[in-house]
Amino acid sequence: MQFYVILCSFARYGGFVNREPCLVRDSKSVFTAMGARLTIARNEIGLTQTAMAEAIGVSHRAYHSYEKGQRGLPVEALVAMADRFDVDAAWILLGTKAVRAAHDFEALKRIETSLDQHLNEENIKIKSEKRGAIVARWYQSYVEGREVTDDDVHTWIELVRE
C-alpha cells in the first residue's frame, strides 16, 4: 500500500478560505528528504545517532530508520528536538524556515548552480530529495547571514550520500 502526503496552503481572505493547488508527494520521497535534513541537523548539533535518539526519547534503531528515510519522525520526537536543540521544525519537515520573508530567488539559483557544478565535477550522484536538503540548509544559512564554507558543503554531501 502506498501512502501520500498532501501539502496544501490555505490563505484566509475576509471570511473565505482560498485553497491553493495541493502538491502530492509519495511518503518515500518525503521521508528521504526529511531524513537527510535530520542527518544534517544532528551533525551540526554534534551528536551521534545514539545520543540523539536518547535525547529525543526514541530507540537508536528507530532514529536510524528516520535518517535513512525509511520511517517518518513522530511529532513528539520532532518537538523534543525543537525544544532541546532549537532545531527549526518546519525545516526538518519541509525544508523551509518557519517564518520567512520573500525568497531571494537569485541567491537560491546561485546556490543550486554551485552545488550542481560541484557534484558534476566530482561525479557525485545523490537523490534529488537529498540534494534538496543540502540546498535548503545552504539557503537557510544564507538567509540567516551565516557564511557557508566549502567544508560545510562537503560535510553535508558526505552526510546524505548512500
PDB file of C-alpha atoms in Angstrom:
ATOM      1  CA  MET A   1       0.000   0.000   0.000  1.00  0.00           C
ATOM      2  CA  GLN A   2       1.321   3.432  -0.980  1.00  0.00           C
ATOM      3  CA  PHE A   3       0.717   6.447   1.270  1.00  0.00           C
ATOM      4  CA  TYR A   4       0.770  10.003   0.048  1.00  0.00           C
ATOM      5  CA  VAL A   5       1.435  13.243   1.850  1.00  0.00           C
ATOM      6  CA  ILE A   6      -0.644  16.167   0.668  1.00  0.00           C
ATOM      7  CA  LEU A   7       0.855  19.598   1.184  1.00  0.00           C
ATOM      8  CA  CYS A   8      -1.607  22.466   0.835  1.00  0.00           C
ATOM      9  CA  SER A   9      -1.518  26.163   1.534  1.00  0.00           C
ATOM     10  CA  PHE A  10      -4.571  27.964   2.809  1.00  0.00           C
ATOM     11  CA  ALA A  11      -4.982  31.706   2.961  1.00  0.00           C
ATOM     12  CA  ARG A  12      -7.898  33.440   4.708  1.00  0.00           C
ATOM     13  CA  TYR A  13      -9.353  36.472   2.954  1.00  0.00           C
ATOM     14  CA  GLY A  14     -12.289  38.106   4.689  1.00  0.00           C
ATOM     15  CA  GLY A  15     -14.342  35.102   5.761  1.00  0.00           C
ATOM     16  CA  PHE A  16     -13.327  32.894   2.858  1.00  0.00           C
ATOM     17  CA  VAL A  17     -10.557  30.370   2.607  1.00  0.00           C
ATOM     18  CA  ASN A  18      -8.575  30.390  -0.627  1.00  0.00           C
ATOM     19  CA  ARG A  19      -7.192  26.934  -1.468  1.00  0.00           C
ATOM     20  CA  GLU A  20      -4.025  26.868  -3.486  1.00  0.00           C
ATOM     21  CA  PRO A  21      -3.308  23.758  -5.563  1.00  0.00           C
ATOM     22  CA  CYS A  22      -2.074  20.842  -3.485  1.00  0.00           C
ATOM     23  CA  LEU A  23       1.226  19.121  -4.132  1.00  0.00           C
ATOM     24  CA  VAL A  24       1.002  15.383  -3.679  1.00  0.00           C
ATOM     25  CA  ARG A  25       4.250  13.559  -2.929  1.00  0.00           C
ATOM     26  CA  ASP A  26       4.724   9.951  -2.027  1.00  0.00           C
ATOM     27  CA  SER A  27       5.762   9.252   1.544  1.00  0.00           C
ATOM     28  CA  LYS A  28       9.097   7.700   0.488  1.00  0.00           C
ATOM     29  CA  SER A  29      10.383  10.938  -1.075  1.00  0.00           C
ATOM     30  CA  VAL A  30       9.104  12.976   1.894  1.00  0.00           C
ATOM     31  CA  PHE A  31      10.802  10.612   4.375  1.00  0.00           C
ATOM     32  CA  THR A  32      14.049  10.545   2.364  1.00  0.00           C
ATOM     33  CA  ALA A  33      14.272  14.337   2.270  1.00  0.00           C
ATOM     34  CA  MET A  34      13.365  14.637   5.947  1.00  0.00           C
ATOM     35  CA  GLY A  35      15.985  12.004   6.817  1.00  0.00           C
ATOM     36  CA  ALA A  36      18.669  13.981   5.010  1.00  0.00           C
ATOM     37  CA  ARG A  37      17.716  17.123   6.947  1.00  0.00           C
ATOM     38  CA  LEU A  38      17.762  15.161  10.230  1.00  0.00           C
ATOM     39  CA  THR A  39      21.277  13.957   9.442  1.00  0.00           C
ATOM     40  CA  ILE A  40      22.476  17.494   8.711  1.00  0.00           C
ATOM     41  CA  ALA A  41      20.822  18.903  11.855  1.00  0.00           C
ATOM     42  CA  ARG A  42      22.212  16.146  14.101  1.00  0.00           C
ATOM     43  CA  ASN A  43      25.705  16.664  12.709  1.00  0.00           C
ATOM     44  CA  GLU A  44      25.504  20.426  13.263  1.00  0.00           C
ATOM     45  CA  ILE A  45      24.440  19.789  16.869  1.00  0.00           C
ATOM     46  CA  GLY A  46      27.392  17.409  17.223  1.00  0.00           C
ATOM     47  CA  LEU A  47      25.651  14.249  18.411  1.00  0.00           C
ATOM     48  CA  THR A  48      25.863  10.625  17.375  1.00  0.00           C
ATOM     49  CA  GLN A  49      22.698   8.846  16.262  1.00  0.00           C
ATOM     50  CA  THR A  50      22.614   7.025  19.601  1.00  0.00           C
ATOM     51  CA  ALA A  51      22.900  10.255  21.601  1.00  0.00           C
ATOM     52  CA  MET A  52      20.219  11.986  19.506  1.00  0.00           C
ATOM     53  CA  ALA A  53      17.880   9.017  19.849  1.00  0.00           C
ATOM     54  CA  GLU A  54      18.300   9.080  23.617  1.00  0.00           C
ATOM     55  CA  ALA A  55      17.834  12.857  23.769  1.00  0.00           C
ATOM     56  CA  ILE A  56      14.506  12.760  21.906  1.00  0.00           C
ATOM     57  CA  GLY A  57      13.202   9.585  23.524  1.00  0.00           C
ATOM     58  CA  VAL A  58      13.338   7.021  20.720  1.00  0.00           C
ATOM     59  CA  SER A  59      15.377   3.877  20.188  1.00  0.00           C
ATOM     60  CA  HIS A  60      18.604   4.010  18.197  1.00  0.00           C
ATOM     61  CA  ARG A  61      17.083   1.642  15.655  1.00  0.00           C
ATOM     62  CA  ALA A  62      14.061   3.907  15.180  1.00  0.00           C
ATOM     63  CA  TYR A  63      16.201   7.026  14.861  1.00  0.00           C
ATOM     64  CA  HIS A  64      18.451   5.318  12.313  1.00  0.00           C
ATOM     65  CA  SER A  65      15.366   4.492  10.225  1.00  0.00           C
ATOM     66  CA  TYR A  66      14.292   8.166  10.317  1.00  0.00           C
ATOM     67  CA  GLU A  67      17.639   9.348   8.944  1.00  0.00           C
ATOM     68  CA  LYS A  68      17.603   6.653   6.254  1.00  0.00           C
ATOM     69  CA  GLY A  69      14.148   7.837   5.155  1.00  0.00           C
ATOM     70  CA  GLN A  70      12.501   4.530   5.972  1.00  0.00           C
ATOM     71  CA  ARG A  71      10.028   5.975   8.505  1.00  0.00           C
ATOM     72  CA  GLY A  72       8.533   9.307   9.392  1.00  0.00           C
ATOM     73  CA  LEU A  73       9.676  11.098  12.519  1.00  0.00           C
ATOM     74  CA  PRO A  74       6.968  11.118  15.227  1.00  0.00           C
ATOM     75  CA  VAL A  75       5.744  14.573  16.171  1.00  0.00           C
ATOM     76  CA  GLU A  76       6.790  14.010  19.798  1.00  0.00           C
ATOM     77  CA  ALA A  77      10.379  13.409  18.704  1.00  0.00           C
ATOM     78  CA  LEU A  78      10.325  16.479  16.450  1.00  0.00           C
ATOM     79  CA  VAL A  79       9.019  18.633  19.301  1.00  0.00           C
ATOM     80  CA  ALA A  80      11.740  17.249  21.587  1.00  0.00           C
ATOM     81  CA  MET A  81      14.417  18.178  19.001  1.00  0.00           C
ATOM     82  CA  ALA A  82      12.993  21.663  18.598  1.00  0.00           C
ATOM     83  CA  ASP A  83      12.762  22.232  22.351  1.00  0.00           C
ATOM     84  CA  ARG A  84      16.081  20.727  23.345  1.00  0.00           C
ATOM     85  CA  PHE A  85      18.298  21.819  20.442  1.00  0.00           C
ATOM     86  CA  ASP A  86      16.436  24.803  18.938  1.00  0.00           C
ATOM     87  CA  VAL A  87      16.022  22.928  15.656  1.00  0.00           C
ATOM     88  CA  ASP A  88      13.622  24.543  13.167  1.00  0.00           C
ATOM     89  CA  ALA A  89      10.760  22.015  12.958  1.00  0.00           C
ATOM     90  CA  ALA A  90       9.486  23.438   9.655  1.00  0.00           C
ATOM     91  CA  TRP A  91      12.908  22.953   8.124  1.00  0.00           C
ATOM     92  CA  ILE A  92      13.117  19.333   9.329  1.00  0.00           C
ATOM     93  CA  LEU A  93       9.647  18.546   7.967  1.00  0.00           C
ATOM     94  CA  LEU A  94       9.552  20.554   4.747  1.00  0.00           C
ATOM     95  CA  GLY A  95      12.942  22.147   4.166  1.00  0.00           C
ATOM     96  CA  THR A  96      11.580  25.646   4.825  1.00  0.00           C
ATOM     97  CA  LYS A  97      12.002  28.194   7.589  1.00  0.00           C
ATOM     98  CA  ALA A  98       9.027  28.576   9.891  1.00  0.00           C
ATOM     99  CA  VAL A  99       8.864  32.314   9.209  1.00  0.00           C
ATOM    100  CA  ARG A 100      10.482  33.587   6.043  1.00  0.00           C
ATOM    101  CA  ALA A 101      10.433  36.888   4.252  1.00  0.00           C
ATOM    102  CA  ALA A 102      10.357  36.934   0.480  1.00  0.00           C
ATOM    103  CA  HIS A 103      12.661  34.404  -1.117  1.00  0.00           C
ATOM    104  CA  ASP A 104      15.842  35.583  -2.797  1.00  0.00           C
ATOM    105  CA  PHE A 105      15.486  33.539  -5.975  1.00  0.00           C
ATOM    106  CA  GLU A 106      18.763  34.784  -7.441  1.00  0.00           C
ATOM    107  CA  ALA A 107      20.670  33.573  -4.370  1.00  0.00           C
ATOM    108  CA  LEU A 108      18.803  30.273  -4.469  1.00  0.00           C
ATOM    109  CA  LYS A 109      19.710  29.873  -8.146  1.00  0.00           C
ATOM    110  CA  ARG A 110      23.414  30.604  -7.402  1.00  0.00           C
ATOM    111  CA  ILE A 111      23.384  28.052  -4.572  1.00  0.00           C
ATOM    112  CA  GLU A 112      21.792  25.350  -6.730  1.00  0.00           C
ATOM    113  CA  THR A 113      24.183  26.080  -9.604  1.00  0.00           C
ATOM    114  CA  SER A 114      27.237  25.918  -7.311  1.00  0.00           C
ATOM    115  CA  LEU A 115      26.091  22.650  -5.755  1.00  0.00           C
ATOM    116  CA  ASP A 116      25.276  21.049  -9.118  1.00  0.00           C
ATOM    117  CA  GLN A 117      28.624  22.160 -10.558  1.00  0.00           C
ATOM    118  CA  HIS A 118      30.480  20.619  -7.614  1.00  0.00           C
ATOM    119  CA  LEU A 119      28.503  17.376  -7.806  1.00  0.00           C
ATOM    120  CA  ASN A 120      29.182  17.108 -11.551  1.00  0.00           C
ATOM    121  CA  GLU A 121      32.897  17.916 -11.228  1.00  0.00           C
ATOM    122  CA  GLU A 122      33.313  15.291  -8.501  1.00  0.00           C
ATOM    123  CA  ASN A 123      30.991  12.829 -10.283  1.00  0.00           C
ATOM    124  CA  ILE A 124      28.859  12.535  -7.151  1.00  0.00           C
ATOM    125  CA  LYS A 125      25.343  11.157  -7.507  1.00  0.00           C
ATOM    126  CA  ILE A 126      22.764  11.861  -4.803  1.00  0.00           C
ATOM    127  CA  LYS A 127      18.981  11.602  -4.812  1.00  0.00           C
ATOM    128  CA  SER A 128      17.085  14.773  -5.643  1.00  0.00           C
ATOM    129  CA  GLU A 129      15.472  14.800  -2.181  1.00  0.00           C
ATOM    130  CA  LYS A 130      18.905  14.751  -0.567  1.00  0.00           C
ATOM    131  CA  ARG A 131      20.161  17.438  -2.946  1.00  0.00           C
ATOM    132  CA  GLY A 132      17.157  19.478  -1.880  1.00  0.00           C
ATOM    133  CA  ALA A 133      18.103  19.066   1.779  1.00  0.00           C
ATOM    134  CA  ILE A 134      21.578  20.476   1.070  1.00  0.00           C
ATOM    135  CA  VAL A 135      20.198  23.389  -0.955  1.00  0.00           C
ATOM    136  CA  ALA A 136      17.679  24.125   1.805  1.00  0.00           C
ATOM    137  CA  ARG A 137      20.371  24.180   4.519  1.00  0.00           C
ATOM    138  CA  TRP A 138      22.692  26.311   2.386  1.00  0.00           C
ATOM    139  CA  TYR A 139      19.886  28.749   1.607  1.00  0.00           C
ATOM    140  CA  GLN A 140      18.833  28.892   5.260  1.00  0.00           C
ATOM    141  CA  SER A 141      22.417  29.748   6.212  1.00  0.00           C
ATOM    142  CA  TYR A 142      22.445  32.463   3.547  1.00  0.00           C
ATOM    143  CA  VAL A 143      19.168  33.954   4.802  1.00  0.00           C
ATOM    144  CA  GLU A 144      20.486  33.948   8.377  1.00  0.00           C
ATOM    145  CA  GLY A 145      23.716  35.658   7.271  1.00  0.00           C
ATOM    146  CA  ARG A 146      25.977  32.729   8.156  1.00  0.00           C
ATOM    147  CA  GLU A 147      28.962  32.050   5.912  1.00  0.00           C
ATOM    148  CA  VAL A 148      28.956  28.639   4.232  1.00  0.00           C
ATOM    149  CA  THR A 149      32.415  27.206   3.671  1.00  0.00           C
ATOM    150  CA  ASP A 150      33.489  24.511   1.223  1.00  0.00           C
ATOM    151  CA  ASP A 151      33.981  22.241   4.237  1.00  0.00           C
ATOM    152  CA  ASP A 152      30.327  22.771   5.226  1.00  0.00           C
ATOM    153  CA  VAL A 153      29.135  21.752   1.764  1.00  0.00           C
ATOM    154  CA  HIS A 154      31.459  18.728   1.642  1.00  0.00           C
ATOM    155  CA  THR A 155      30.206  17.626   5.066  1.00  0.00           C
ATOM    156  CA  TRP A 156      26.567  17.954   4.021  1.00  0.00           C
ATOM    157  CA  ILE A 157      27.215  15.925   0.868  1.00  0.00           C
ATOM    158  CA  GLU A 158      29.002  13.181   2.794  1.00  0.00           C
ATOM    159  CA  LEU A 159      26.181  13.042   5.335  1.00  0.00           C
ATOM    160  CA  VAL A 160      23.491  12.385   2.733  1.00  0.00           C
ATOM    161  CA  ARG A 161      25.417  10.048   0.416  1.00  0.00           C
ATOM    162  CA  GLU A 162      24.303   6.444   0.359  1.00  0.00           C
TER     163      GLU A 162
END
